[in-house]
Short mmCIF file of C-alpha atoms and ligand atoms in Angstrom, two decimals:
data_model
loop_
_atom_site.label_atom_id
_atom_site.label_comp_id
_atom_site.label_asym_id
_atom_site.label_seq_id
_atom_site.Cartn_x
_atom_site.Cartn_y
_atom_site.Cartn_z
CA MET A 1 46.51 131.50 -26.95
CA ARG A 2 46.61 128.41 -29.14
CA ARG A 3 47.77 125.06 -27.72
CA LYS A 4 51.30 124.02 -28.60
CA ILE A 5 51.60 120.31 -29.40
CA ILE A 6 54.36 117.85 -30.26
CA ALA A 7 53.24 114.32 -31.07
CA GLY A 8 55.41 111.32 -31.89
CA ASN A 9 53.91 108.89 -34.42
CA TRP A 10 55.76 105.61 -33.84
CA LYS A 11 54.01 103.99 -36.86
CA MET A 12 54.68 100.19 -37.06
CA ASN A 13 57.83 100.35 -34.95
CA LYS A 14 58.81 99.21 -31.44
CA ASP A 15 57.68 96.06 -29.61
CA LEU A 16 56.19 96.06 -26.10
CA LYS A 17 59.47 96.39 -24.22
CA GLU A 18 60.86 99.00 -26.63
CA SER A 19 57.62 100.99 -26.46
CA THR A 20 57.50 101.13 -22.66
CA SER A 21 61.26 101.91 -22.45
CA LEU A 22 60.91 104.72 -24.96
CA VAL A 23 58.13 106.44 -23.03
CA GLN A 24 60.02 106.03 -19.78
CA GLU A 25 63.18 107.52 -21.31
CA ILE A 26 61.25 110.55 -22.60
CA ILE A 27 59.79 111.10 -19.16
CA GLN A 28 63.17 110.76 -17.49
CA LYS A 29 64.83 113.14 -19.89
CA ASN A 30 62.24 115.86 -19.47
CA LYS A 31 60.14 116.06 -16.33
CA SER A 32 58.23 119.20 -17.34
CA PHE A 33 57.35 119.97 -20.92
CA ASN A 34 56.77 123.42 -22.37
CA CYS A 35 53.98 122.09 -24.63
CA GLU A 36 51.51 119.21 -24.81
CA VAL A 37 53.22 115.96 -25.67
CA TYR A 38 51.64 112.90 -27.27
CA VAL A 39 52.99 109.52 -28.32
CA ALA A 40 51.28 107.12 -30.72
CA PRO A 41 52.40 103.50 -30.20
CA ALA A 42 51.05 100.53 -32.15
CA PHE A 43 47.59 99.29 -31.06
CA PRO A 44 48.72 96.30 -28.90
CA PHE A 45 50.88 98.57 -26.71
CA LEU A 46 48.51 101.51 -26.18
CA ASN A 47 47.42 100.30 -22.80
CA GLU A 48 50.89 99.60 -21.44
CA VAL A 49 52.34 102.87 -22.75
CA SER A 50 49.39 104.68 -21.20
CA LEU A 51 50.01 103.07 -17.81
CA PHE A 52 53.71 103.95 -17.93
CA SER A 53 52.92 107.57 -18.87
CA SER A 54 49.95 108.08 -16.55
CA SER A 55 52.00 109.91 -13.91
CA SER A 56 53.48 112.22 -16.54
CA GLN A 57 52.21 114.94 -18.88
CA ILE A 58 52.44 112.62 -21.84
CA LYS A 59 49.16 111.68 -23.54
CA VAL A 60 48.78 108.57 -25.62
CA ILE A 61 47.12 108.73 -29.04
CA ALA A 62 46.02 105.93 -31.41
CA GLN A 63 47.33 105.83 -34.97
CA ASN A 64 43.95 104.88 -36.44
CA VAL A 65 40.40 103.79 -35.61
CA SER A 66 37.56 102.07 -37.46
CA ASN A 67 34.67 104.02 -38.95
CA LYS A 68 32.29 101.44 -37.54
CA SER A 69 31.28 100.88 -33.93
CA SER A 70 31.40 97.04 -33.74
CA GLY A 71 30.77 93.81 -35.71
CA ALA A 72 32.37 91.31 -38.09
CA LEU A 73 35.31 93.52 -39.18
CA THR A 74 38.43 91.39 -38.81
CA GLY A 75 41.47 93.40 -37.77
CA GLU A 76 39.59 96.61 -36.97
CA VAL A 77 39.59 98.58 -33.68
CA SER A 78 36.65 100.64 -32.54
CA ILE A 79 36.35 103.96 -30.67
CA ASP A 80 34.70 102.15 -27.72
CA MET A 81 37.69 99.77 -27.52
CA LEU A 82 40.08 102.73 -27.37
CA LYS A 83 37.96 104.44 -24.76
CA SER A 84 37.89 101.33 -22.65
CA ILE A 85 41.64 101.73 -22.19
CA ASN A 86 41.33 105.50 -21.72
CA ILE A 87 42.56 106.48 -25.16
CA GLU A 88 40.78 109.70 -26.05
CA SER A 89 42.76 110.86 -29.14
CA VAL A 90 43.32 109.43 -32.59
CA ILE A 91 45.21 110.27 -35.82
CA ILE A 92 42.91 110.26 -38.84
CA GLY A 93 43.83 110.55 -42.51
CA HIS A 94 47.56 109.98 -42.34
CA SER A 95 48.87 109.81 -45.93
CA GLU A 96 50.09 106.25 -45.31
CA ARG A 97 46.52 105.20 -44.49
CA ARG A 98 45.24 107.04 -47.58
CA LYS A 99 47.84 105.67 -49.97
CA LEU A 100 48.66 102.18 -48.69
CA PHE A 101 45.28 101.25 -47.21
CA GLY A 102 43.01 103.01 -49.67
CA GLU A 103 41.29 105.37 -47.21
CA ASP A 104 39.35 107.82 -49.33
CA ASP A 105 37.48 111.00 -48.43
CA ILE A 106 34.22 109.12 -47.87
CA THR A 107 35.86 106.76 -45.32
CA LEU A 108 37.70 109.65 -43.68
CA LYS A 109 34.52 111.69 -43.38
CA MET A 110 32.81 108.69 -41.62
CA LYS A 111 35.78 108.32 -39.28
CA LEU A 112 35.73 112.02 -38.43
CA GLU A 113 32.00 112.02 -37.88
CA ASN A 114 32.19 109.03 -35.53
CA CYS A 115 35.08 110.54 -33.58
CA PHE A 116 33.29 113.86 -33.01
CA LYS A 117 30.06 112.06 -32.11
CA ASN A 118 31.98 110.13 -29.47
CA ASN A 119 33.96 113.09 -28.15
CA MET A 120 37.32 111.79 -29.39
CA GLU A 121 40.09 114.26 -30.06
CA VAL A 122 41.20 114.07 -33.69
CA PHE A 123 44.55 114.86 -35.31
CA PHE A 124 43.42 115.18 -38.93
CA CYS A 125 46.29 114.83 -41.44
CA ILE A 126 46.26 116.57 -44.83
CA GLY A 127 48.98 117.24 -47.42
CA GLU A 128 49.96 117.16 -51.06
CA THR A 129 52.19 114.77 -53.00
CA LEU A 130 55.37 115.84 -54.77
CA ASP A 131 53.60 115.65 -58.13
CA MET A 132 50.89 118.02 -56.85
CA ARG A 133 53.45 120.49 -55.53
CA GLU A 134 55.42 120.39 -58.78
CA LYS A 135 52.22 121.31 -60.60
CA GLY A 136 51.71 124.18 -58.14
CA ILE A 137 48.27 122.95 -57.07
CA GLN A 138 49.03 122.33 -53.33
CA ASN A 139 46.63 125.03 -52.09
CA ASP A 140 43.73 123.60 -54.10
CA VAL A 141 44.58 120.06 -52.96
CA ILE A 142 44.56 121.12 -49.31
CA GLU A 143 41.26 122.95 -49.81
CA ASN A 144 39.64 119.94 -51.43
CA GLN A 145 40.86 117.57 -48.77
CA LEU A 146 39.17 119.73 -46.14
CA LYS A 147 36.04 120.48 -48.20
CA ASN A 148 35.36 116.81 -48.97
CA THR A 149 35.66 115.65 -45.37
CA LEU A 150 35.80 117.91 -42.33
CA PHE A 151 34.04 120.92 -43.87
CA ASP A 152 31.19 118.65 -45.09
CA LEU A 153 30.28 117.72 -41.54
CA ASN A 154 27.66 119.53 -39.52
CA ASN A 155 28.76 118.62 -36.02
CA VAL A 156 32.45 119.21 -35.52
CA ASN A 157 33.75 119.75 -32.03
CA LEU A 158 36.40 122.33 -32.88
CA GLU A 159 37.88 122.02 -29.41
CA LYS A 160 38.74 118.44 -30.18
CA LEU A 161 40.39 119.17 -33.52
CA VAL A 162 44.07 119.42 -34.43
CA ILE A 163 45.09 119.77 -38.05
CA ALA A 164 48.38 118.20 -39.13
CA TYR A 165 49.86 119.44 -42.38
CA GLU A 166 52.10 116.64 -43.69
CA PRO A 167 53.36 117.12 -47.24
CA VAL A 168 53.69 113.55 -48.52
CA TRP A 169 57.01 114.33 -50.23
CA ALA A 170 58.54 115.27 -46.89
CA ILE A 171 57.43 112.18 -44.92
CA GLY A 172 60.32 109.85 -44.22
CA THR A 173 62.39 111.34 -47.02
CA GLY A 174 64.81 113.51 -44.97
CA VAL A 175 63.62 116.50 -47.05
CA ASN A 176 61.48 118.74 -44.88
CA ALA A 177 59.32 121.59 -46.23
CA ASN A 178 61.20 124.80 -45.51
CA SER A 179 59.73 127.35 -43.09
CA ASP A 180 58.36 129.56 -45.94
CA GLN A 181 56.53 126.64 -47.51
CA VAL A 182 55.17 125.54 -44.15
CA GLN A 183 54.04 129.00 -43.13
CA GLU A 184 52.33 129.57 -46.54
CA ILE A 185 50.20 126.40 -46.29
CA HIS A 186 49.46 126.82 -42.58
CA CYS A 187 48.23 130.36 -43.26
CA HIS A 188 46.10 129.01 -46.11
CA ILE A 189 44.64 126.35 -43.81
CA ARG A 190 43.95 128.99 -41.15
CA ASN A 191 42.15 131.16 -43.72
CA LEU A 192 40.05 128.18 -44.83
CA LEU A 193 39.18 127.38 -41.21
CA ASN A 194 38.22 131.04 -40.61
CA LEU A 195 35.96 131.08 -43.62
CA ARG A 196 34.25 127.78 -42.63
CA TYR A 197 33.88 128.22 -38.84
CA GLY A 198 34.34 131.92 -38.21
CA LYS A 199 37.50 133.57 -36.96
CA GLU A 200 36.83 133.41 -33.23
CA SER A 201 36.48 129.64 -32.86
CA SER A 202 38.82 128.58 -35.63
CA ASP A 203 41.70 130.74 -34.43
CA LEU A 204 42.01 128.34 -31.54
CA ILE A 205 42.49 125.21 -33.70
CA PRO A 206 46.16 124.09 -33.60
CA ILE A 207 47.83 123.44 -36.93
CA ILE A 208 50.96 121.32 -36.59
CA TYR A 209 53.54 120.30 -39.19
CA GLY A 210 54.92 116.85 -39.99
CA GLY A 211 57.53 115.61 -42.45
CA SER A 212 61.22 114.93 -41.69
CA LEU A 213 61.21 117.04 -38.50
CA LYS A 214 64.53 116.86 -36.71
CA PRO A 215 66.17 118.79 -33.89
CA ASP A 216 68.16 120.82 -36.45
CA ASN A 217 65.14 122.06 -38.45
CA SER A 218 62.37 122.08 -35.84
CA SER A 219 62.93 125.48 -34.21
CA ASN A 220 62.92 127.29 -37.58
CA ILE A 221 59.64 125.67 -38.49
CA PHE A 222 58.08 126.19 -35.05
CA ASN A 223 58.99 129.87 -35.15
CA CYS A 224 56.47 130.39 -37.99
CA SER A 225 53.47 132.32 -36.74
CA ASP A 226 50.88 129.77 -37.94
CA VAL A 227 52.77 126.63 -36.77
CA ASP A 228 51.58 125.28 -33.44
CA GLY A 229 53.80 122.26 -33.17
CA GLY A 230 54.78 119.05 -34.91
CA LEU A 231 53.85 115.51 -35.75
CA VAL A 232 57.16 113.60 -35.69
CA GLY A 233 57.76 110.21 -37.30
CA GLY A 234 61.33 108.84 -37.44
CA ALA A 235 62.85 111.26 -34.99
CA SER A 236 60.30 110.33 -32.32
CA LEU A 237 61.68 106.78 -32.18
CA ASN A 238 64.69 108.01 -30.25
CA SER A 239 64.08 109.61 -26.86
CA GLN A 240 66.88 112.20 -27.21
CA THR A 241 65.90 113.52 -30.61
CA PHE A 242 62.22 113.59 -29.63
CA VAL A 243 62.98 115.49 -26.45
CA ASP A 244 65.29 117.91 -28.36
CA ILE A 245 62.41 118.59 -30.77
CA ILE A 246 60.04 119.17 -27.81
CA ASN A 247 62.53 121.56 -26.24
CA SER A 248 62.93 123.51 -29.48
CA ILE A 249 59.34 124.75 -29.45
P1 13P B 1 58.84 111.49 -40.57
O1 13P B 1 59.08 112.48 -39.42
O2 13P B 1 59.56 110.22 -40.43
O3 13P B 1 59.05 112.17 -41.88
O4 13P B 1 57.26 111.12 -40.50
C1 13P B 1 56.32 112.13 -40.38
C2 13P B 1 55.02 111.53 -40.18
O5 13P B 1 54.49 110.82 -41.06
C3 13P B 1 54.38 111.70 -38.90
O6 13P B 1 53.05 111.29 -38.89
#
């Protein structure tokens, strides 16, 4: 059985008080989840949100991490720093990091390598732009994103890997990929993982979907056979919509 996961990516939203209130509300609204639940607050609040969620099932995940271990790198945060506050999971390769902060495949490969070396759990985001989908090249784009990064590494801890398919055109637009589109790409990703790592071990890697997930579209998407959960942006900023999405899996 594959893990089922719902993660809330809060992006650059919520201050300290709002972050701790949100996690408390989620816990109050749902004492026992039917899947693994993660929240990703901004860096300054990881520790506090962790402390507030420590008695619950909620795990806290970082939105990013440096590809270097220490040094003169103003504004960066290392894996050791995250580990020192008991953060063991990180999102890598979000399309906003790729597009707005210029993270290319070489950088992402280094980040992945460092994470696996240090036993961090990785949510690795991949996905095509609207232009790529309109050209019908989404399968090739996904394959190249994996081949140039993850598949090029020798030491990948598959037990610590979650793939997040996030079509860029669906992120924050209100236009989600429909369940056929999601299933098609997730099946493609699963086949690529099978070819690279062998069926037995890669069949256990969760593949989750992100992009305008809401309570009214989540259960359709989660019902797809190759969808193991969701990475939620906007709808995770409200405890009720996030809990409704969790309950729909
Ligand atoms: P939205 O749910 O706001 O579209 O964001 C998805 C996302 O980017 C999660 O990482």
